[in-house]
Structures are given as C-alpha cells and as structure tokens.
CSV table of C-alpha atoms in Angstrom, one decimal:
chain,number,residue,atom,x,y,z
Q,212,MET,CA,81.7,-49.6,-87.5
Q,213,ASN,CA,83.4,-47.1,-85.1
Q,214,SER,CA,80.7,-45.2,-83.2
Q,215,ASP,CA,83.0,-42.3,-82.6
Q,216,LEU,CA,83.6,-42.0,-86.4
Q,217,THR,CA,79.9,-42.0,-87.1
Q,218,ASN,CA,79.3,-39.4,-84.6
Q,219,VAL,CA,81.9,-37.1,-85.9
Q,220,ALA,CA,80.6,-37.5,-89.4
Q,221,LEU,CA,77.1,-36.9,-88.5
Q,222,SER,CA,77.9,-33.8,-86.4
Q,223,ALA,CA,78.4,-31.9,-89.7
Q,224,ASN,CA,74.6,-32.0,-90.1
Q,225,ALA,CA,75.2,-31.8,-93.9
Q,226,LEU,CA,74.8,-35.6,-94.6
Q,227,ASN,CA,73.2,-38.6,-93.2
Q,228,LEU,CA,76.0,-41.0,-93.4
Q,229,ASN,CA,74.4,-44.5,-92.5
Q,230,ASN,CA,76.6,-46.9,-94.3
Q,231,ASP,CA,80.0,-47.5,-95.7
Q,232,GLU,CA,79.2,-46.2,-99.1
Q,233,GLU,CA,78.2,-42.9,-97.8
Q,234,MET,CA,81.3,-42.8,-95.6
Q,235,CYS,CA,83.5,-43.5,-98.6
Q,236,ARG,CA,81.8,-40.8,-100.6
Q,237,LEU,CA,82.5,-38.4,-97.8
Q,238,LEU,CA,86.2,-39.4,-97.8
Q,239,ASP,CA,86.5,-38.9,-101.5
Q,240,SER,CA,84.7,-35.6,-101.2
Q,241,LEU,CA,87.2,-34.4,-98.6
Q,242,LEU,CA,90.2,-35.4,-100.6
Q,243,ALA,CA,88.8,-33.9,-103.8
Q,244,SER,CA,88.1,-30.6,-102.1
Q,245,THR,CA,89.8,-27.6,-103.7
Q,246,GLU,CA,89.1,-25.5,-100.6
Q,247,PRO,CA,91.1,-25.6,-97.5
Q,248,LEU,CA,89.5,-28.0,-95.1
Q,249,ASP,CA,88.1,-26.5,-91.7
Q,250,ASP,CA,88.7,-28.2,-88.4
Q,251,LEU,CA,85.7,-30.4,-88.5
Q,252,GLN,CA,86.6,-31.7,-91.9
Q,253,CYS,CA,90.2,-32.4,-90.9
Q,254,LYS,CA,88.9,-34.4,-88.0
Q,255,GLN,CA,86.5,-36.2,-90.2
Q,256,LEU,CA,89.2,-37.0,-92.7
Q,257,LYS,CA,91.6,-38.3,-90.1
Q,258,MET,CA,89.0,-40.7,-88.7
Q,259,LEU,CA,87.9,-41.9,-92.0
Q,260,ILE,CA,91.4,-42.7,-92.9
Q,261,VAL,CA,91.5,-44.9,-89.9
Q,262,GLU,CA,88.6,-46.9,-91.0
Q,263,TYR,CA,89.0,-47.0,-94.9
Q,264,SER,CA,92.0,-47.8,-96.8
Q,265,LEU,CA,93.1,-45.4,-99.8
Q,266,SER,CA,93.8,-46.9,-103.2
Q,267,ASN,CA,96.7,-46.1,-105.5
Q,268,GLN,CA,94.2,-44.2,-107.7
Q,269,THR,CA,93.0,-41.9,-104.9
Q,270,LYS,CA,93.3,-38.3,-106.1
Q,271,ILE,CA,94.1,-35.6,-103.5
Q,272,ALA,CA,93.4,-32.0,-104.8
Q,273,ARG,CA,95.4,-29.9,-102.4
Q,274,LEU,CA,99.0,-30.2,-100.9
Q,275,ASP,CA,98.0,-29.4,-97.4
Q,276,THR,CA,95.3,-32.1,-97.7
Q,277,ALA,CA,98.0,-34.6,-98.8
Q,278,MET,CA,100.2,-33.5,-95.9
Q,279,LEU,CA,97.3,-34.3,-93.5
Q,280,VAL,CA,96.7,-37.6,-95.1
Q,281,ILE,CA,100.5,-38.6,-94.8
Q,282,ASP,CA,100.5,-37.6,-91.2
Q,283,SER,CA,97.3,-39.5,-90.5
Q,284,LEU,CA,98.7,-42.7,-92.1
Q,285,VAL,CA,101.8,-42.4,-90.3
Q,286,GLU,CA,100.0,-42.0,-86.9
Q,287,ILE,CA,98.3,-45.2,-87.4
Q,288,GLY,CA,101.3,-47.2,-88.6
Q,289,ASN,CA,100.4,-47.3,-92.3
Q,290,GLU,CA,103.2,-45.1,-93.7
Q,291,GLU,CA,103.7,-47.5,-96.6
Q,292,GLU,CA,100.1,-46.8,-97.6
Q,293,ALA,CA,101.2,-43.1,-98.2
Q,294,CYS,CA,103.6,-44.2,-100.9
Q,295,PHE,CA,101.1,-43.5,-103.7
Q,296,ILE,CA,101.1,-39.8,-102.8
Q,297,PHE,CA,104.9,-39.5,-103.6
Q,298,LYS,CA,105.5,-39.3,-107.3
Q,299,SER,CA,109.0,-37.9,-107.3
Q,300,PRO,CA,111.8,-37.0,-104.9
Q,301,CYS,CA,110.6,-33.4,-104.9
Q,302,ASP,CA,107.3,-34.6,-103.2
Q,303,VAL,CA,109.4,-36.3,-100.5
Q,304,LEU,CA,111.4,-33.1,-100.0
Q,305,ARG,CA,108.3,-31.1,-99.8
Q,306,TYR,CA,107.0,-33.2,-96.9
Q,307,LEU,CA,110.2,-32.9,-95.1
Q,308,CYS,CA,110.3,-29.3,-95.5
Q,309,PHE,CA,106.6,-29.2,-94.3
Q,310,LYS,CA,107.4,-31.1,-91.2
Q,311,GLN,CA,110.4,-28.8,-90.5
Q,312,SER,CA,109.0,-25.5,-91.2
Q,313,GLY,CA,105.2,-26.0,-91.5
Q,314,LYS,CA,105.4,-24.6,-95.1
Q,315,LEU,CA,104.3,-26.3,-98.3
Q,316,TYR,CA,107.1,-25.0,-100.4
Q,317,ARG,CA,110.7,-26.1,-100.4
Q,318,THR,CA,113.0,-23.6,-98.8
Q,319,MET,CA,116.6,-23.8,-99.8
Q,320,PRO,CA,119.5,-23.6,-97.1
Q,321,ARG,CA,120.9,-20.5,-98.6
Q,322,VAL,CA,117.5,-18.8,-98.2
Q,323,LEU,CA,117.3,-19.8,-94.6
Q,324,LEU,CA,120.9,-18.8,-93.9
Q,325,LYS,CA,120.0,-15.3,-95.3
Q,326,GLN,CA,116.9,-15.1,-93.2
Q,327,ASP,CA,119.2,-16.1,-90.2
Q,328,ALA,CA,121.6,-13.2,-91.1
Q,329,ASN,CA,118.8,-10.7,-91.5
Q,330,PHE,CA,117.2,-11.9,-88.2
Q,331,LYS,CA,120.4,-11.5,-86.3
Q,332,LYS,CA,120.7,-7.9,-87.6
Q,333,ARG,CA,117.1,-7.3,-86.5
Q,334,ILE,CA,117.8,-8.6,-83.0
Q,335,VAL,CA,120.6,-6.2,-82.7
Q,336,VAL,CA,118.8,-3.1,-84.2
Q,337,ALA,CA,115.5,-3.8,-82.3
Q,338,GLY,CA,116.8,-5.5,-79.4
Q,339,GLU,CA,115.8,-3.0,-76.8
Q,340,ALA,CA,112.2,-3.0,-78.3
Q,341,LYS,CA,111.7,-6.8,-77.6
Q,342,ASP,CA,111.6,-8.5,-74.3
Q,343,ALA,CA,114.0,-11.4,-73.8
Q,344,LYS,CA,111.4,-14.0,-74.0
Q,345,SER,CA,110.3,-13.1,-77.5
Q,346,GLN,CA,113.9,-12.8,-78.7
Q,347,LYS,CA,114.6,-16.3,-77.3
Q,348,ALA,CA,111.5,-17.6,-79.1
Q,349,GLU,CA,112.6,-16.2,-82.4
Q,350,VAL,CA,116.1,-17.5,-82.0
Q,351,GLU,CA,114.8,-21.1,-81.2
Q,352,THR,CA,112.4,-21.0,-84.2
Q,353,MET,CA,115.3,-20.0,-86.6
Q,354,LYS,CA,117.6,-22.7,-85.1
Q,355,ALA,CA,114.9,-25.3,-85.7
Q,356,LEU,CA,114.7,-24.3,-89.3
Q,357,LEU,CA,118.4,-24.5,-89.8
Q,358,GLU,CA,118.9,-27.8,-88.2
Q,359,ILE,CA,117.9,-31.1,-89.7
Q,360,LYS,CA,117.1,-33.6,-87.0
Q,361,TYR,CA,115.0,-36.8,-87.5
Q,362,ASP,CA,114.4,-39.8,-85.5
Q,363,SER,CA,115.2,-43.3,-86.8
Q,364,ALA,CA,111.5,-44.0,-87.7
Q,365,LEU,CA,111.2,-41.1,-90.0
Q,366,CYS,CA,114.6,-42.1,-91.6
Q,367,HIS,CA,113.1,-45.5,-92.3
Q,368,ARG,CA,109.9,-44.0,-93.6
Q,369,VAL,CA,111.6,-41.8,-96.0
Q,370,ALA,CA,113.8,-44.7,-97.4
Q,371,ILE,CA,110.6,-46.6,-98.0
Q,372,TRP,CA,108.9,-43.7,-99.8
Q,373,MET,CA,112.0,-43.0,-101.9
Q,374,ASN,CA,112.3,-46.8,-102.8
Q,375,SER,CA,108.7,-46.8,-104.0
Q,376,LEU,CA,108.7,-43.7,-106.2
Q,377,PRO,CA,107.3,-44.5,-109.7
Q,378,VAL,CA,110.3,-43.0,-111.5
Q,379,SER,CA,113.5,-44.6,-112.8
Q,380,ALA,CA,116.6,-44.3,-110.8
Q,381,GLU,CA,118.2,-42.0,-113.4
Q,382,GLU,CA,115.0,-39.7,-113.4
Q,383,GLY,CA,115.1,-39.5,-109.7
Q,384,ALA,CA,118.8,-38.6,-109.4
Q,385,ARG,CA,118.4,-36.0,-112.2
Q,386,GLU,CA,115.6,-34.4,-110.1
Q,387,MET,CA,117.6,-34.5,-107.0
Q,388,LEU,CA,120.5,-32.8,-108.6
Q,389,GLN,CA,118.5,-29.7,-109.1
Q,390,HIS,CA,118.5,-29.3,-105.3
Q,391,ARG,CA,121.8,-31.1,-104.6
Q,392,SER,CA,122.8,-29.0,-101.5
Q,393,VAL,CA,119.4,-29.7,-99.9
Q,394,TRP,CA,119.6,-33.5,-100.7
Q,395,ALA,CA,123.0,-33.7,-99.5
Q,396,ARG,CA,122.1,-32.4,-96.1
Q,397,VAL,CA,118.9,-34.7,-96.0
Q,398,ILE,CA,120.8,-37.8,-97.0
Q,399,ARG,CA,123.5,-37.2,-94.4
Q,400,SER,CA,121.1,-36.2,-91.6
Q,401,LEU,CA,118.8,-39.1,-92.2
Q,402,ARG,CA,121.5,-41.6,-93.0
Q,403,LEU,CA,119.6,-42.6,-96.1
Q,404,SER,CA,122.6,-44.4,-97.7
Q,405,LEU,CA,122.8,-46.7,-94.8
Q,406,TYR,CA,119.0,-47.4,-94.8
Q,407,ALA,CA,119.0,-48.1,-98.6
Q,408,SER,CA,121.8,-50.6,-98.3
Q,409,ARG,CA,120.8,-52.4,-95.2
Q,410,HIS,CA,117.1,-52.7,-96.1
Q,411,SER,CA,117.6,-54.1,-99.6
Q,412,MET,CA,115.9,-51.1,-101.1
Q,413,ASN,CA,117.5,-51.7,-104.5
Q,414,HIS,CA,115.7,-49.0,-106.5
Q,415,PHE,CA,116.6,-46.2,-103.8
Q,416,ALA,CA,120.1,-47.5,-103.7
Q,417,ASP,CA,120.5,-47.2,-107.5
Q,418,MET,CA,119.1,-43.7,-107.3
Q,419,LEU,CA,121.5,-42.8,-104.5
Q,420,ASP,CA,124.4,-44.3,-106.5
Q,421,ILE,CA,123.8,-42.3,-109.6
Q,422,PHE,CA,123.1,-39.1,-107.6
Q,423,ASN,CA,126.5,-39.5,-105.8
Q,424,HIS,CA,128.5,-39.8,-109.1
Q,425,ILE,CA,128.2,-36.7,-111.1
Q,426,ASN,CA,129.4,-38.4,-114.4
Q,427,MET,CA,126.4,-40.7,-114.3
Q,428,VAL,CA,124.0,-37.9,-113.6
Q,429,LEU,CA,125.4,-35.8,-116.4
Q,430,GLU,CA,125.3,-38.9,-118.9
Q,431,SER,CA,121.6,-39.0,-118.1
Q,432,LEU,CA,121.0,-35.3,-118.3
Q,433,LYS,CA,122.5,-35.2,-121.7
Q,434,GLN,CA,119.5,-36.9,-123.1
Q,435,TYR,CA,117.3,-34.0,-121.8
Q,436,PRO,CA,118.9,-30.7,-122.5
Q,437,LEU,CA,116.3,-28.5,-120.7
Q,438,HIS,CA,116.6,-30.6,-117.6
Q,439,PHE,CA,120.4,-30.1,-118.0
Q,440,VAL,CA,120.0,-26.4,-117.9
Q,441,ARG,CA,118.0,-26.6,-114.6
Q,442,SER,CA,120.5,-28.8,-113.0
Q,443,LEU,CA,123.8,-27.2,-114.3
Q,444,TYR,CA,124.4,-24.9,-111.5
Q,445,ALA,CA,124.3,-27.6,-108.9
Q,446,ALA,CA,126.6,-29.8,-111.1
Q,447,LEU,CA,129.1,-27.0,-111.3
Q,448,ARG,CA,129.5,-27.1,-107.5
Q,449,VAL,CA,130.6,-30.8,-107.8
Q,450,ASP,CA,133.0,-30.9,-110.9
Q,451,THR,CA,133.3,-27.8,-113.1
Q,452,GLN,CA,135.4,-29.4,-115.9
Q,453,VAL,CA,133.3,-32.5,-116.1
Q,454,THR,CA,130.0,-30.4,-116.2
Q,455,PHE,CA,131.6,-28.1,-118.8
Q,456,ASP,CA,132.6,-30.9,-121.0
Q,457,ALA,CA,129.0,-32.3,-120.8
Q,458,LEU,CA,127.6,-28.8,-121.6
Q,459,GLU,CA,129.6,-28.7,-124.8
Q,460,GLU,CA,128.0,-31.9,-126.0
Q,461,VAL,CA,124.4,-30.6,-125.8
Q,462,ALA,CA,125.2,-27.0,-126.4
Q,463,ASP,CA,123.7,-27.1,-130.0
Q,464,GLN,CA,120.4,-28.1,-128.5
Q,465,LEU,CA,120.2,-25.0,-126.3
Q,466,PRO,CA,119.0,-21.5,-126.9
Q,467,GLN,CA,121.8,-19.0,-127.4
Q,468,ASP,CA,120.8,-16.9,-124.4
Q,469,GLU,CA,121.0,-20.1,-122.2
Q,470,ILE,CA,124.5,-20.9,-123.5
Q,471,ASN,CA,125.7,-17.4,-122.8
Q,472,SER,CA,124.4,-17.6,-119.2
Q,473,LEU,CA,125.8,-21.0,-118.7
Q,474,ILE,CA,129.3,-20.1,-119.9
Q,475,ASN,CA,129.4,-17.1,-117.7
Q,476,ALA,CA,128.4,-19.3,-114.8
Q,477,VAL,CA,131.3,-21.7,-115.8
Q,478,ARG,CA,133.8,-18.9,-115.8
Q,479,ARG,CA,132.7,-17.7,-112.4
Q,480,ALA,CA,133.0,-21.2,-111.1
Q,481,GLU,CA,136.5,-21.4,-112.5
Q,482,ALA,CA,137.4,-18.1,-110.9
Q,483,GLY,CA,136.3,-19.6,-107.5
Q,484,GLU,CA,133.3,-17.3,-107.2
Q,485,LYS,CA,130.3,-18.9,-105.3
Q,486,LEU,CA,127.5,-19.7,-107.6
Q,487,GLY,CA,123.8,-19.3,-106.8
Q,488,MET,CA,121.4,-22.3,-107.5
Q,489,ARG,CA,118.3,-21.8,-109.5
Q,490,SER,CA,115.2,-22.8,-107.5
C-alpha cells in the first residue's frame, strides 16, 4: 500500500487505519459526509481515490465533494470512472460551470452579460477609487466568465460523459432544451458534434440529433406537458410557429394560468420582442 497515503490518513489522529477495509470505510465516510470537507479531508479523499476505485453504486452526499472526486479522477486519467456521477445533461453542465466560475450552480449567459454591463458601469463610476491593477483583475475575471474555452482533452471527456448518461436520447434532449442557449454555446465551443460523430458515440449523437431538430424535441415534449412548459421559452427562440402548434396540442393538459402566460409569450415572440428564459 502507498506509504504516503497511510501517513496522510493517520495524520488525522481520529482513526487507526491499518488495512484496506478501514481505508475503504474512511473513503465511504468522506463521500457520505453532509458537511464540507476541510483541507485535510480533501487531501485524504484525493489520495484514497488514487488507491481505490469507486463503484457505480457509490453515493456522494455533496456537490462540492462530487466536483473534487471528478477532478481527482481526471488528474489520474480515470475520467471514465467518473461517468457514474453524471445522471443527466444538467450534471455535466454544472461541472463545466464549476470549472469556469468556481460556482456549483449554473449561471445563464444573460445573467453574466447583465453582470458584465453592471460591472462596466461600476468601473466608470468608481474608477477613480480603484487602482489600475485591481480594475484589470476584475476585467480579466469577467472576461473569463463570458468566454468558453476548453482544450481537446476536456472536449473528449465531456463527450464520453454525455454518451454514458443513463437517460434516453429523447429525455436528454428535452432537458438540454431548457437551457438551449447555454448548450448551444457549449456544443459549439467544445465541438461536441464532431466528437460524437468521430468517436462512434451513438447515444450522444442521437441526443444531439434530437436536440438540433426542434420538431423532434417538441414531439417528445408533448408526452410530458409540464416539461413542455419549462422548455417552451427556449423553443420559442428556435421556431415560434412550430412551438405554438405543439402547444395547442397539449393546452388542455395545462393549468389555465400557464396557458395565459404562454400565449402572452408567444405573442411577444411574434412581435419580435426578446424573451427571457426560465431558469
């Protein structure tokens, strides 16, 4: 067994870890912790992951712990072992947002753009109160949030994770439609269509094919009226008339207040107004 791993585990002075069974118990305990891990525990977790593989039934209690596990597996070249952590396209999107901004929640581009506009106003108003160095640092931080740039290794990893999702292609496309503007940016920046076709990732390729054809997504959504409501605002941006026709077919299954809200949204779209997207 790795002596460095044993030393780190023993340094907690909380347990005597003398064998693999005790090491595995510590690993399970760290993964199941509902409290944030401290620096020592993070170090223990990373080193235990090097020594012991995770099963598909492994439960991870916290999102920040899951991000640490994914990063640890990527560092040792076992990114495919992280597939069990991703249950839906939103989980993959959350990881990308975490790597981009350090935050565990997904931030829509329109929110970042609004933050950027407010930030620029703040620079002008408070420009004299800040030195040039701190202003430049804030500018660079905002630029990093607004730009999506990834290397080819991450592109391939994301394609692998998307291809291994335990959801049908239709279900994955339905979920992606709810955040269509974000996924459009991610797919383009990561060249995911190219990876899905070149590397024989049939499941992911089918998901992208449905996602890129609004008629196919809407046909699937009509079976789930409540999902339809959540995705409608994104669908209206793609094809107003087709979306409106699909809405008419499921209108009798929706609450009246939702119908009124959606009809008003359709009218605004037809008038050429920019629609907001529900988060």
